[in-house]
């Protein structure tokens, strides 16, 4: 089940909201937990028990690790071992379900080169959301290990932290420390609920009205033989994908944050106008910020960060991005994408960031956007060879196969550009700050309410209309 | 005191709206104007461990939710209207916007660019071979019908794409196939003296010479304004085939209107918009028969949707019985004993004994499904019926013989005495028994 689906919008969400708000405050966590389990079980009937089981086991491991009677604490060795056990268990599941197929494919390729028989292997299915809940589980374990936060006192609260449906499938990656207090006690004012709803609908519109329109064009271009593409079409295709991925992912995050706010949770922001960045370094401070924070706090800093000399710092940076690429997908093109960004992060540290500062804001934004878009080629294609062919199409400056965009595509494309770069101008920044404010004046709130109503109807209509292609008669 | 009561009001509205959406989704208590068009029925899936575990139940629920979401009709219409008003496009991908605001159905565009021919037959040559066989079957059918004093007529209805290719989107104009399947059948009909009316050539000859368009912009079938002369042409031809005078169609009133009804507005209705499109006025003529005292014959019509307009107009009043077998599948008739599907009734084809003429009406898209298999099904159920019935009676009588031990023994003995195979002896005895019974009944 996804947020942008009829079954979620018209059935699951209404039932959940009614049930949640009529439940007395002290039982609301149970209501949320029940609906979250149903949400996950709907889409992953074979993995829901795995997830719940893993949560239960991890809860007890971490509780044992964080046990203290006020005077004596668990020994450091035992604490380390339990922490390692918890992390290994979480990473082990991730490695098995997400990377076993990748590993076996590569092993069989190598065996093929060595003229050996390939190993028979039954492909493993991927539990949805595993990349996100694994990282959340790790933040909990390590935060307790570091003493940043005590372990959860209730099993149900911990399971809720992992399985809460707003952020279970696609983030934001919420570290335990930031929501621990909210799990135990939180309030949601009427303003929170309504503003949360505004945010949810804005996210829905970004996904359904913008991202899906861009996706139609991008899928068409990327479905063609890259060698035959006209250069102009290749460029429009990658730009369409660049906007698709941003509005899709940020839209989903908006929906998660909005739903959380309705319930009184304050989830961290995940996107901050990333395409207005003036360097790749800045891009990663604005794109998927919760992933960036996770990588920094739980990988880069433990590896030594920048405290062990410049050489080690560049290695750490590059390794973090390599692993980040691999986290996004079990395929060499994702690894290349990570390496691509790692390279430019290192280049920023060396010379690039300073050089971009000198040439002015607009050129640096354009160059950074160009680099990010080139990175998305690696992200979108299936193989490294395909990436090469697409880059060729981009820079061959030749004619070939074209895809004509219609008026709707160009209009939405223009809107995507405007919304992506709006905050480059002061008026745009002010407008965004007003729309995503914490406090709304009465006239503004009614304006927002009217806008979200229209956006909701259009988004709902778009969802209802997809795959609805009636014939005149049954024989047509 | 709540300092921000507007948020409370908005939250209540949100909750009430979601509750209403939910209730409407489950109960459909508020009657909505249904969306136009046909979509295949959903296949219900019962919840069980297996269907839940393998995801088929969830897929069914997801599809069911899509079809039954509360207030989906106004949501769809609002979205469609916004897309049409802003960008002039439709969300229904079975429709294609042409030039000059003309609209087409995708299947007709696929047909004219040769995709249907390629999908169904692979090549022109293979189609021509198949068409020759169709003609042979048609001649057998005509001959059999003649023995039952029933005439035959094939009406070739013209599709908008072949008459007005210049309004198709440019990409289709650039790829019109040079071979027209309907024209090929016309040539074969002429060569084999099969009674037919070629409306495709006729409509092409009328282009630019008529007061009103031959097709509605928002329709795919022949316009209502053409029904008077189409009906009149068919009635005249029927009269000549069955040897009796048929009435003419008289146009009583042009009835110009911007409210396109029936098939003139079918594509517009399929777009499921909130507001009607501004359209030029076209006739929806009111017709009458020139003479209602003439004998009204009976006809059976096997046709696609091009016959709907004729069936629902004054044309059908010229007949005592005008049975319409839609796509040779659904029976539309005033005879209450025969409603539903053709293949539900063993005796359906016996109607051929009661009609003066069998007429087939199809357009280019259905030329690939020649007569919807009527030649074959009529042969099976009607032409060969006597032979089949007799064979059935013989088999039943043989079973009767075998069930009576004395009779069976007697047959066995006869087979031995005459040196004949037992099965053959049984068959001869069964024929004798049937003939004897028939004789007794006649006496």
Short mmCIF file of N, CA and C in Angstrom, two decimals, chain B residues 34-183:
data_model
loop_
_atom_site.label_atom_id
_atom_site.label_comp_id
_atom_site.label_asym_id
_atom_site.label_seq_id
_atom_site.Cartn_x
_atom_site.Cartn_y
_atom_site.Cartn_z
N UNK B 34 -23.38 8.01 -13.08
CA UNK B 34 -22.31 7.06 -13.36
C UNK B 34 -21.39 7.55 -14.48
N UNK B 35 -20.17 7.09 -14.41
CA UNK B 35 -19.21 7.43 -15.46
C UNK B 35 -19.56 6.67 -16.73
N UNK B 36 -19.34 7.32 -17.85
CA UNK B 36 -19.70 6.70 -19.14
C UNK B 36 -18.63 5.72 -19.57
N UNK B 37 -19.05 4.73 -20.31
CA UNK B 37 -18.10 3.80 -20.91
C UNK B 37 -18.15 2.43 -20.25
N UNK B 38 -17.58 1.48 -20.96
CA UNK B 38 -17.56 0.11 -20.48
C UNK B 38 -16.17 -0.25 -19.99
N UNK B 39 -16.09 -0.81 -18.79
CA UNK B 39 -14.84 -1.41 -18.33
C UNK B 39 -15.15 -2.85 -17.95
N UNK B 40 -14.22 -3.77 -18.16
CA UNK B 40 -14.49 -5.16 -17.82
C UNK B 40 -14.84 -5.31 -16.34
N UNK B 41 -15.71 -6.24 -16.03
CA UNK B 41 -16.09 -6.46 -14.64
C UNK B 41 -14.89 -6.92 -13.82
N UNK B 42 -14.93 -6.58 -12.54
CA UNK B 42 -13.82 -7.06 -11.70
C UNK B 42 -14.08 -8.52 -11.33
N UNK B 43 -12.99 -9.23 -11.07
CA UNK B 43 -13.10 -10.63 -10.68
C UNK B 43 -12.93 -10.73 -9.17
N UNK B 44 -14.01 -10.96 -8.42
CA UNK B 44 -13.87 -11.01 -6.96
C UNK B 44 -12.96 -12.14 -6.52
N UNK B 45 -12.23 -11.88 -5.46
CA UNK B 45 -11.33 -12.89 -4.88
C UNK B 45 -11.68 -13.01 -3.41
N UNK B 46 -11.92 -14.24 -2.99
CA UNK B 46 -12.27 -14.44 -1.57
C UNK B 46 -11.02 -14.44 -0.73
N UNK B 47 -11.17 -13.90 0.47
CA UNK B 47 -10.02 -13.86 1.39
C UNK B 47 -9.78 -15.26 1.94
N UNK B 48 -8.55 -15.73 1.74
CA UNK B 48 -8.14 -16.99 2.35
C UNK B 48 -6.67 -16.84 2.64
N UNK B 49 -6.10 -17.78 3.34
CA UNK B 49 -4.67 -17.71 3.64
C UNK B 49 -3.86 -17.65 2.36
N UNK B 50 -4.25 -18.48 1.39
CA UNK B 50 -3.50 -18.55 0.13
C UNK B 50 -3.57 -17.23 -0.63
N UNK B 51 -4.81 -16.70 -0.77
CA UNK B 51 -4.96 -15.48 -1.57
C UNK B 51 -4.34 -14.28 -0.87
N UNK B 52 -4.30 -14.30 0.46
CA UNK B 52 -3.63 -13.21 1.17
C UNK B 52 -2.12 -13.35 1.03
N UNK B 53 -1.64 -14.55 1.18
CA UNK B 53 -0.20 -14.75 1.18
C UNK B 53 0.42 -14.49 -0.19
N UNK B 54 -0.31 -14.91 -1.25
CA UNK B 54 0.30 -14.67 -2.57
C UNK B 54 -0.08 -13.31 -3.17
N UNK B 55 -0.86 -12.54 -2.43
CA UNK B 55 -1.14 -11.16 -2.85
C UNK B 55 -2.33 -10.98 -3.78
N UNK B 56 -2.99 -12.06 -4.20
CA UNK B 56 -4.11 -11.90 -5.14
C UNK B 56 -5.28 -11.18 -4.46
N UNK B 57 -5.47 -11.42 -3.18
CA UNK B 57 -6.55 -10.73 -2.48
C UNK B 57 -6.27 -9.23 -2.39
N UNK B 58 -5.03 -8.89 -2.11
CA UNK B 58 -4.67 -7.47 -2.03
C UNK B 58 -4.83 -6.79 -3.38
N UNK B 59 -4.44 -7.50 -4.44
CA UNK B 59 -4.60 -6.92 -5.78
C UNK B 59 -6.07 -6.66 -6.07
N UNK B 60 -6.91 -7.62 -5.68
CA UNK B 60 -8.35 -7.45 -5.89
C UNK B 60 -8.86 -6.26 -5.06
N UNK B 61 -8.42 -6.17 -3.80
CA UNK B 61 -8.87 -5.07 -2.95
C UNK B 61 -8.44 -3.71 -3.51
N UNK B 62 -7.22 -3.67 -4.00
CA UNK B 62 -6.69 -2.41 -4.56
C UNK B 62 -7.53 -2.00 -5.76
N UNK B 63 -7.84 -2.96 -6.63
CA UNK B 63 -8.66 -2.66 -7.80
C UNK B 63 -10.08 -2.30 -7.39
N UNK B 64 -10.59 -3.03 -6.40
CA UNK B 64 -11.95 -2.77 -5.90
C UNK B 64 -12.04 -1.38 -5.30
N UNK B 65 -11.00 -0.99 -4.56
CA UNK B 65 -10.97 0.35 -3.95
C UNK B 65 -10.98 1.41 -5.03
N UNK B 66 -10.26 1.15 -6.10
CA UNK B 66 -10.19 2.13 -7.19
C UNK B 66 -11.56 2.32 -7.84
N UNK B 67 -12.28 1.22 -8.00
CA UNK B 67 -13.59 1.29 -8.66
C UNK B 67 -14.66 1.84 -7.74
N UNK B 68 -14.46 1.74 -6.44
CA UNK B 68 -15.53 2.09 -5.51
C UNK B 68 -15.20 3.22 -4.54
N UNK B 69 -14.13 3.93 -4.77
CA UNK B 69 -13.77 5.04 -3.87
C UNK B 69 -14.94 6.02 -3.81
N UNK B 70 -15.20 6.52 -2.61
CA UNK B 70 -16.31 7.44 -2.45
C UNK B 70 -16.11 8.71 -3.25
N UNK B 71 -17.13 9.12 -3.93
CA UNK B 71 -17.13 10.37 -4.71
C UNK B 71 -16.05 10.39 -5.79
N UNK B 72 -15.73 9.20 -6.31
CA UNK B 72 -14.71 9.17 -7.36
C UNK B 72 -15.22 9.82 -8.63
N UNK B 73 -16.53 9.74 -8.86
CA UNK B 73 -17.07 10.30 -10.10
C UNK B 73 -16.81 11.80 -10.21
N UNK B 74 -17.16 12.62 -9.19
CA UNK B 74 -16.83 14.04 -9.33
C UNK B 74 -15.33 14.31 -9.36
N UNK B 75 -14.55 13.50 -8.65
CA UNK B 75 -13.08 13.68 -8.68
C UNK B 75 -12.55 13.45 -10.09
N UNK B 76 -13.01 12.37 -10.71
CA UNK B 76 -12.56 12.06 -12.07
C UNK B 76 -13.01 13.15 -13.03
N UNK B 77 -14.26 13.55 -12.91
CA UNK B 77 -14.77 14.58 -13.83
C UNK B 77 -14.02 15.89 -13.65
N UNK B 78 -13.72 16.24 -12.40
CA UNK B 78 -12.99 17.50 -12.14
C UNK B 78 -11.60 17.44 -12.76
N UNK B 79 -10.94 16.32 -12.56
CA UNK B 79 -9.59 16.18 -13.10
C UNK B 79 -9.62 16.20 -14.63
N UNK B 80 -10.55 15.43 -15.19
CA UNK B 80 -10.66 15.38 -16.65
C UNK B 80 -10.98 16.76 -17.22
N UNK B 81 -11.87 17.48 -16.54
CA UNK B 81 -12.25 18.81 -17.02
C UNK B 81 -11.06 19.76 -16.98
N UNK B 82 -10.27 19.67 -15.91
CA UNK B 82 -9.13 20.59 -15.80
C UNK B 82 -8.11 20.30 -16.89
N UNK B 83 -7.91 19.02 -17.17
CA UNK B 83 -6.95 18.64 -18.21
C UNK B 83 -7.45 19.07 -19.59
N UNK B 84 -8.74 18.91 -19.81
CA UNK B 84 -9.30 19.26 -21.11
C UNK B 84 -9.32 20.77 -21.30
N UNK B 85 -9.71 21.49 -20.25
CA UNK B 85 -9.80 22.95 -20.36
C UNK B 85 -8.42 23.59 -20.53
N UNK B 86 -7.43 23.03 -19.79
CA UNK B 86 -6.10 23.64 -19.84
C UNK B 86 -5.28 23.17 -21.04
N UNK B 87 -5.38 21.87 -21.34
CA UNK B 87 -4.47 21.31 -22.34
C UNK B 87 -5.18 20.67 -23.52
N UNK B 88 -6.50 20.66 -23.52
CA UNK B 88 -7.24 20.08 -24.63
C UNK B 88 -7.02 18.59 -24.79
N UNK B 89 -6.73 17.89 -23.69
CA UNK B 89 -6.49 16.46 -23.83
C UNK B 89 -7.44 15.66 -22.95
N UNK B 90 -7.53 14.40 -23.30
CA UNK B 90 -8.40 13.50 -22.56
C UNK B 90 -7.53 12.48 -21.83
N UNK B 91 -8.01 12.01 -20.68
CA UNK B 91 -7.23 11.01 -19.94
C UNK B 91 -7.51 9.59 -20.42
N UNK B 92 -8.56 9.44 -21.23
CA UNK B 92 -8.93 8.11 -21.71
C UNK B 92 -8.07 7.77 -22.91
N UNK B 93 -7.18 6.80 -22.74
CA UNK B 93 -6.25 6.56 -23.85
C UNK B 93 -6.83 5.70 -24.96
N UNK B 94 -8.15 5.44 -24.92
CA UNK B 94 -8.79 4.82 -26.09
C UNK B 94 -9.22 5.89 -27.08
N UNK B 95 -9.12 7.17 -26.67
CA UNK B 95 -9.54 8.29 -27.53
C UNK B 95 -8.32 9.05 -28.02
N UNK B 96 -8.42 9.57 -29.22
CA UNK B 96 -7.32 10.34 -29.79
C UNK B 96 -7.88 11.66 -30.34
N UNK B 97 -7.20 12.75 -29.99
CA UNK B 97 -7.62 14.05 -30.52
C UNK B 97 -6.98 14.26 -31.89
N UNK B 98 -7.84 14.50 -32.88
CA UNK B 98 -7.33 14.75 -34.22
C UNK B 98 -7.28 16.24 -34.50
N UNK B 99 -7.15 16.57 -35.78
CA UNK B 99 -7.13 17.98 -36.20
C UNK B 99 -8.56 18.48 -36.34
N UNK B 100 -8.70 19.79 -36.31
CA UNK B 100 -10.03 20.38 -36.47
C UNK B 100 -11.01 19.90 -35.40
N UNK B 101 -10.48 19.61 -34.22
CA UNK B 101 -11.28 19.14 -33.06
C UNK B 101 -11.99 17.82 -33.31
N UNK B 102 -11.63 17.11 -34.38
CA UNK B 102 -12.21 15.79 -34.59
C UNK B 102 -11.61 14.81 -33.58
N UNK B 103 -12.42 13.84 -33.17
CA UNK B 103 -11.91 12.83 -32.24
C UNK B 103 -12.10 11.45 -32.85
N UNK B 104 -11.15 10.57 -32.52
CA UNK B 104 -11.17 9.23 -33.06
C UNK B 104 -10.97 8.22 -31.95
N UNK B 105 -11.39 6.99 -32.24
CA UNK B 105 -11.07 5.90 -31.32
C UNK B 105 -9.73 5.30 -31.76
N UNK B 106 -8.92 4.96 -30.77
CA UNK B 106 -7.59 4.42 -31.06
C UNK B 106 -7.65 3.19 -31.95
N UNK B 107 -8.69 2.33 -31.74
CA UNK B 107 -8.70 1.08 -32.52
C UNK B 107 -8.88 1.35 -34.01
N UNK B 108 -9.60 2.44 -34.34
CA UNK B 108 -9.76 2.74 -35.76
C UNK B 108 -8.44 3.26 -36.35
N UNK B 109 -7.71 4.02 -35.54
CA UNK B 109 -6.41 4.52 -36.01
C UNK B 109 -5.44 3.36 -36.19
N UNK B 110 -5.49 2.40 -35.27
CA UNK B 110 -4.63 1.23 -35.39
C UNK B 110 -4.96 0.46 -36.66
N UNK B 111 -6.26 0.43 -36.99
CA UNK B 111 -6.68 -0.32 -38.17
C UNK B 111 -6.17 0.33 -39.44
N UNK B 112 -6.31 1.65 -39.53
CA UNK B 112 -5.96 2.32 -40.78
C UNK B 112 -4.44 2.35 -40.99
N UNK B 113 -3.67 2.24 -39.93
CA UNK B 113 -2.22 2.25 -40.15
C UNK B 113 -1.67 0.83 -40.29
N UNK B 114 -2.58 -0.14 -40.28
CA UNK B 114 -2.17 -1.50 -40.60
C UNK B 114 -1.83 -2.37 -39.41
N UNK B 115 -1.95 -1.82 -38.21
CA UNK B 115 -1.57 -2.60 -37.02
C UNK B 115 -2.51 -3.79 -36.82
N UNK B 116 -3.81 -3.58 -37.06
CA UNK B 116 -4.79 -4.66 -36.84
C UNK B 116 -4.53 -5.79 -37.82
N UNK B 117 -4.24 -5.43 -39.09
CA UNK B 117 -3.96 -6.46 -40.10
C UNK B 117 -2.75 -7.28 -39.69
N UNK B 118 -1.72 -6.57 -39.23
CA UNK B 118 -0.48 -7.24 -38.84
C UNK B 118 -0.71 -8.13 -37.62
N UNK B 119 -1.47 -7.62 -36.65
CA UNK B 119 -1.71 -8.40 -35.42
C UNK B 119 -2.55 -9.63 -35.69
N UNK B 120 -3.58 -9.46 -36.58
CA UNK B 120 -4.52 -10.56 -36.79
C UNK B 120 -4.00 -11.57 -37.82
N UNK B 121 -3.35 -11.05 -38.87
CA UNK B 121 -3.01 -11.95 -39.98
C UNK B 121 -1.54 -11.95 -40.39
N UNK B 122 -0.80 -11.04 -39.83
CA UNK B 122 0.63 -11.02 -40.16
C UNK B 122 0.94 -10.34 -41.46
N UNK B 123 0.22 -10.71 -42.53
CA UNK B 123 0.53 -10.12 -43.84
C UNK B 123 -0.73 -9.97 -44.68
N UNK B 124 -0.60 -9.11 -45.67
CA UNK B 124 -1.71 -8.86 -46.60
C UNK B 124 -2.05 -10.14 -47.35
N UNK B 125 -1.05 -10.88 -47.77
CA UNK B 125 -1.29 -12.09 -48.56
C UNK B 125 -2.06 -13.12 -47.75
N UNK B 126 -1.69 -13.29 -46.50
CA UNK B 126 -2.38 -14.25 -45.65
C UNK B 126 -3.83 -13.82 -45.46
N UNK B 127 -4.04 -12.52 -45.31
CA UNK B 127 -5.41 -12.03 -45.16
C UNK B 127 -6.23 -12.33 -46.42
N UNK B 128 -5.62 -12.10 -47.58
CA UNK B 128 -6.35 -12.32 -48.84
C UNK B 128 -6.75 -13.78 -48.99
N UNK B 129 -5.89 -14.67 -48.58
CA UNK B 129 -6.21 -16.11 -48.62
C UNK B 129 -7.41 -16.39 -47.73
N UNK B 130 -7.36 -15.83 -46.56
CA UNK B 130 -8.44 -16.01 -45.59
C UNK B 130 -9.74 -15.39 -46.11
N UNK B 131 -9.63 -14.25 -46.76
CA UNK B 131 -10.83 -13.57 -47.28
C UNK B 131 -11.50 -14.41 -48.35
N UNK B 132 -10.71 -15.08 -49.17
CA UNK B 132 -11.27 -15.95 -50.22
C UNK B 132 -12.10 -17.06 -49.59
N UNK B 133 -11.60 -17.61 -48.50
CA UNK B 133 -12.33 -18.68 -47.79
C UNK B 133 -13.61 -18.13 -47.18
N UNK B 134 -13.54 -16.88 -46.69
CA UNK B 134 -14.74 -16.24 -46.14
C UNK B 134 -15.82 -16.16 -47.20
N UNK B 135 -15.42 -15.82 -48.41
CA UNK B 135 -16.38 -15.67 -49.50
C UNK B 135 -17.00 -17.02 -49.83
N UNK B 136 -16.17 -18.06 -49.83
CA UNK B 136 -16.70 -19.40 -50.11
C UNK B 136 -17.75 -19.77 -49.06
N UNK B 137 -17.45 -19.49 -47.81
CA UNK B 137 -18.40 -19.79 -46.73
C UNK B 137 -19.67 -18.95 -46.89
N UNK B 138 -19.50 -17.73 -47.33
CA UNK B 138 -20.66 -16.84 -47.50
C UNK B 138 -21.57 -17.38 -48.60
N UNK B 139 -20.96 -17.87 -49.66
CA UNK B 139 -21.76 -18.42 -50.77
C UNK B 139 -22.53 -19.65 -50.32
N UNK B 140 -21.91 -20.49 -49.49
CA UNK B 140 -22.61 -21.66 -48.94
C UNK B 140 -23.78 -21.20 -48.07
N UNK B 141 -23.52 -20.19 -47.28
CA UNK B 141 -24.56 -19.65 -46.39
C UNK B 141 -25.74 -19.10 -47.21
N UNK B 142 -25.40 -18.33 -48.24
CA UNK B 142 -26.45 -17.71 -49.07
C UNK B 142 -27.30 -18.80 -49.72
N UNK B 143 -26.61 -19.82 -50.19
CA UNK B 143 -27.31 -20.94 -50.83
C UNK B 143 -28.26 -21.63 -49.86
N UNK B 144 -27.81 -21.87 -48.67
CA UNK B 144 -28.65 -22.52 -47.64
C UNK B 144 -29.83 -21.64 -47.27
N UNK B 145 -29.55 -20.34 -47.14
CA UNK B 145 -30.63 -19.42 -46.80
C UNK B 145 -31.70 -19.41 -47.89
N UNK B 146 -31.22 -19.49 -49.14
CA UNK B 146 -32.14 -19.48 -50.28
C UNK B 146 -33.11 -20.65 -50.19
N UNK B 147 -32.60 -21.79 -49.74
CA UNK B 147 -33.45 -22.98 -49.62
C UNK B 147 -34.55 -22.77 -48.58
N UNK B 148 -34.33 -21.84 -47.69
CA UNK B 148 -35.35 -21.52 -46.68
C UNK B 148 -36.06 -20.21 -47.02
N UNK B 149 -35.96 -19.81 -48.29
CA UNK B 149 -36.59 -18.57 -48.78
C UNK B 149 -36.16 -17.35 -48.00
N UNK B 150 -34.88 -17.34 -47.60
CA UNK B 150 -34.35 -16.19 -46.86
C UNK B 150 -33.26 -15.53 -47.70
N UNK B 151 -33.35 -14.23 -47.86
CA UNK B 151 -32.36 -13.49 -48.64
C UNK B 151 -31.21 -13.07 -47.74
N UNK B 152 -30.16 -12.50 -48.37
CA UNK B 152 -28.96 -12.10 -47.62
C UNK B 152 -28.48 -10.75 -48.12
N UNK B 153 -27.98 -9.95 -47.20
CA UNK B 153 -27.42 -8.63 -47.58
C UNK B 153 -26.26 -8.31 -46.65
N UNK B 154 -25.15 -7.83 -47.23
CA UNK B 154 -23.99 -7.41 -46.45
C UNK B 154 -23.87 -5.89 -46.58
N UNK B 155 -23.97 -5.18 -45.46
CA UNK B 155 -23.86 -3.72 -45.47
C UNK B 155 -22.49 -3.34 -44.91
N UNK B 156 -21.69 -2.66 -45.74
CA UNK B 156 -20.36 -2.24 -45.28
C UNK B 156 -20.44 -0.81 -44.76
N UNK B 157 -20.40 -0.69 -43.44
CA UNK B 157 -20.51 0.64 -42.83
C UNK B 157 -19.16 1.35 -42.90
N UNK B 158 -19.16 2.66 -43.15
CA UNK B 158 -17.90 3.38 -43.35
C UNK B 158 -17.33 3.93 -42.04
N UNK B 159 -16.05 3.73 -41.79
CA UNK B 159 -15.45 4.29 -40.56
C UNK B 159 -14.92 5.69 -40.85
N UNK B 160 -14.92 6.52 -39.84
CA UNK B 160 -14.52 7.93 -39.95
C UNK B 160 -13.09 8.07 -40.46
N UNK B 161 -12.22 7.13 -40.06
CA UNK B 161 -10.82 7.25 -40.43
C UNK B 161 -10.63 7.11 -41.94
N UNK B 162 -11.37 6.20 -42.57
CA UNK B 162 -11.21 6.01 -44.01
C UNK B 162 -11.90 7.12 -44.79
N UNK B 163 -12.95 7.72 -44.23
CA UNK B 163 -13.66 8.79 -44.94
C UNK B 163 -12.95 10.13 -44.73
N UNK B 164 -12.50 10.38 -43.48
CA UNK B 164 -11.84 11.66 -43.18
C UNK B 164 -10.43 11.45 -42.63
N UNK B 165 -9.54 10.85 -43.41
CA UNK B 165 -8.19 10.63 -42.89
C UNK B 165 -7.44 11.94 -42.65
N UNK B 166 -7.87 13.00 -43.33
CA UNK B 166 -7.14 14.27 -43.24
C UNK B 166 -7.25 14.93 -41.86
N UNK B 167 -8.19 14.46 -41.04
CA UNK B 167 -8.31 15.05 -39.68
C UNK B 167 -7.61 14.21 -38.63
N UNK B 168 -7.02 13.10 -39.06
CA UNK B 168 -6.30 12.29 -38.07
C UNK B 168 -5.03 13.02 -37.66
N UNK B 169 -4.46 12.70 -36.49
CA UNK B 169 -3.17 13.30 -36.13
C UNK B 169 -2.14 13.00 -37.21
N UNK B 170 -1.21 13.90 -37.41
CA UNK B 170 -0.26 13.82 -38.52
C UNK B 170 0.48 12.49 -38.56
N UNK B 171 0.86 11.97 -37.36
CA UNK B 171 1.64 10.74 -37.33
C UNK B 171 0.85 9.58 -37.96
N UNK B 172 -0.48 9.62 -37.88
CA UNK B 172 -1.29 8.56 -38.49
C UNK B 172 -1.49 8.83 -39.97
N UNK B 173 -1.59 10.09 -40.34
CA UNK B 173 -1.74 10.42 -41.76
C UNK B 173 -0.51 9.96 -42.54
N UNK B 174 0.63 9.98 -41.88
CA UNK B 174 1.87 9.59 -42.55
C UNK B 174 2.02 8.08 -42.68
N UNK B 175 1.12 7.33 -42.05
CA UNK B 175 1.32 5.88 -42.08
C UNK B 175 0.03 5.12 -42.43
N UNK B 176 -0.80 5.72 -43.27
CA UNK B 176 -2.02 5.03 -43.70
C UNK B 176 -1.63 3.87 -44.61
N UNK B 177 -2.18 2.68 -44.34
CA UNK B 177 -1.80 1.55 -45.20
C UNK B 177 -2.48 1.67 -46.56
N UNK B 178 -1.80 1.17 -47.57
CA UNK B 178 -2.32 1.30 -48.94
C UNK B 178 -3.43 0.29 -49.23
N UNK B 179 -3.53 -0.73 -48.42
CA UNK B 179 -4.50 -1.79 -48.66
C UNK B 179 -5.68 -1.60 -47.73
N UNK B 180 -6.88 -1.42 -48.28
CA UNK B 180 -8.07 -1.25 -47.45
C UNK B 180 -8.83 -2.57 -47.43
N UNK B 181 -8.94 -3.16 -46.28
CA UNK B 181 -9.57 -4.47 -46.12
C UNK B 181 -11.03 -4.44 -46.58
N UNK B 182 -11.71 -3.36 -46.24
CA UNK B 182 -13.12 -3.26 -46.59
C UNK B 182 -13.30 -3.19 -48.11
N UNK B 183 -12.44 -2.43 -48.77
CA UNK B 183 -12.50 -2.32 -50.24
C UNK B 183 -12.23 -3.68 -50.87
#
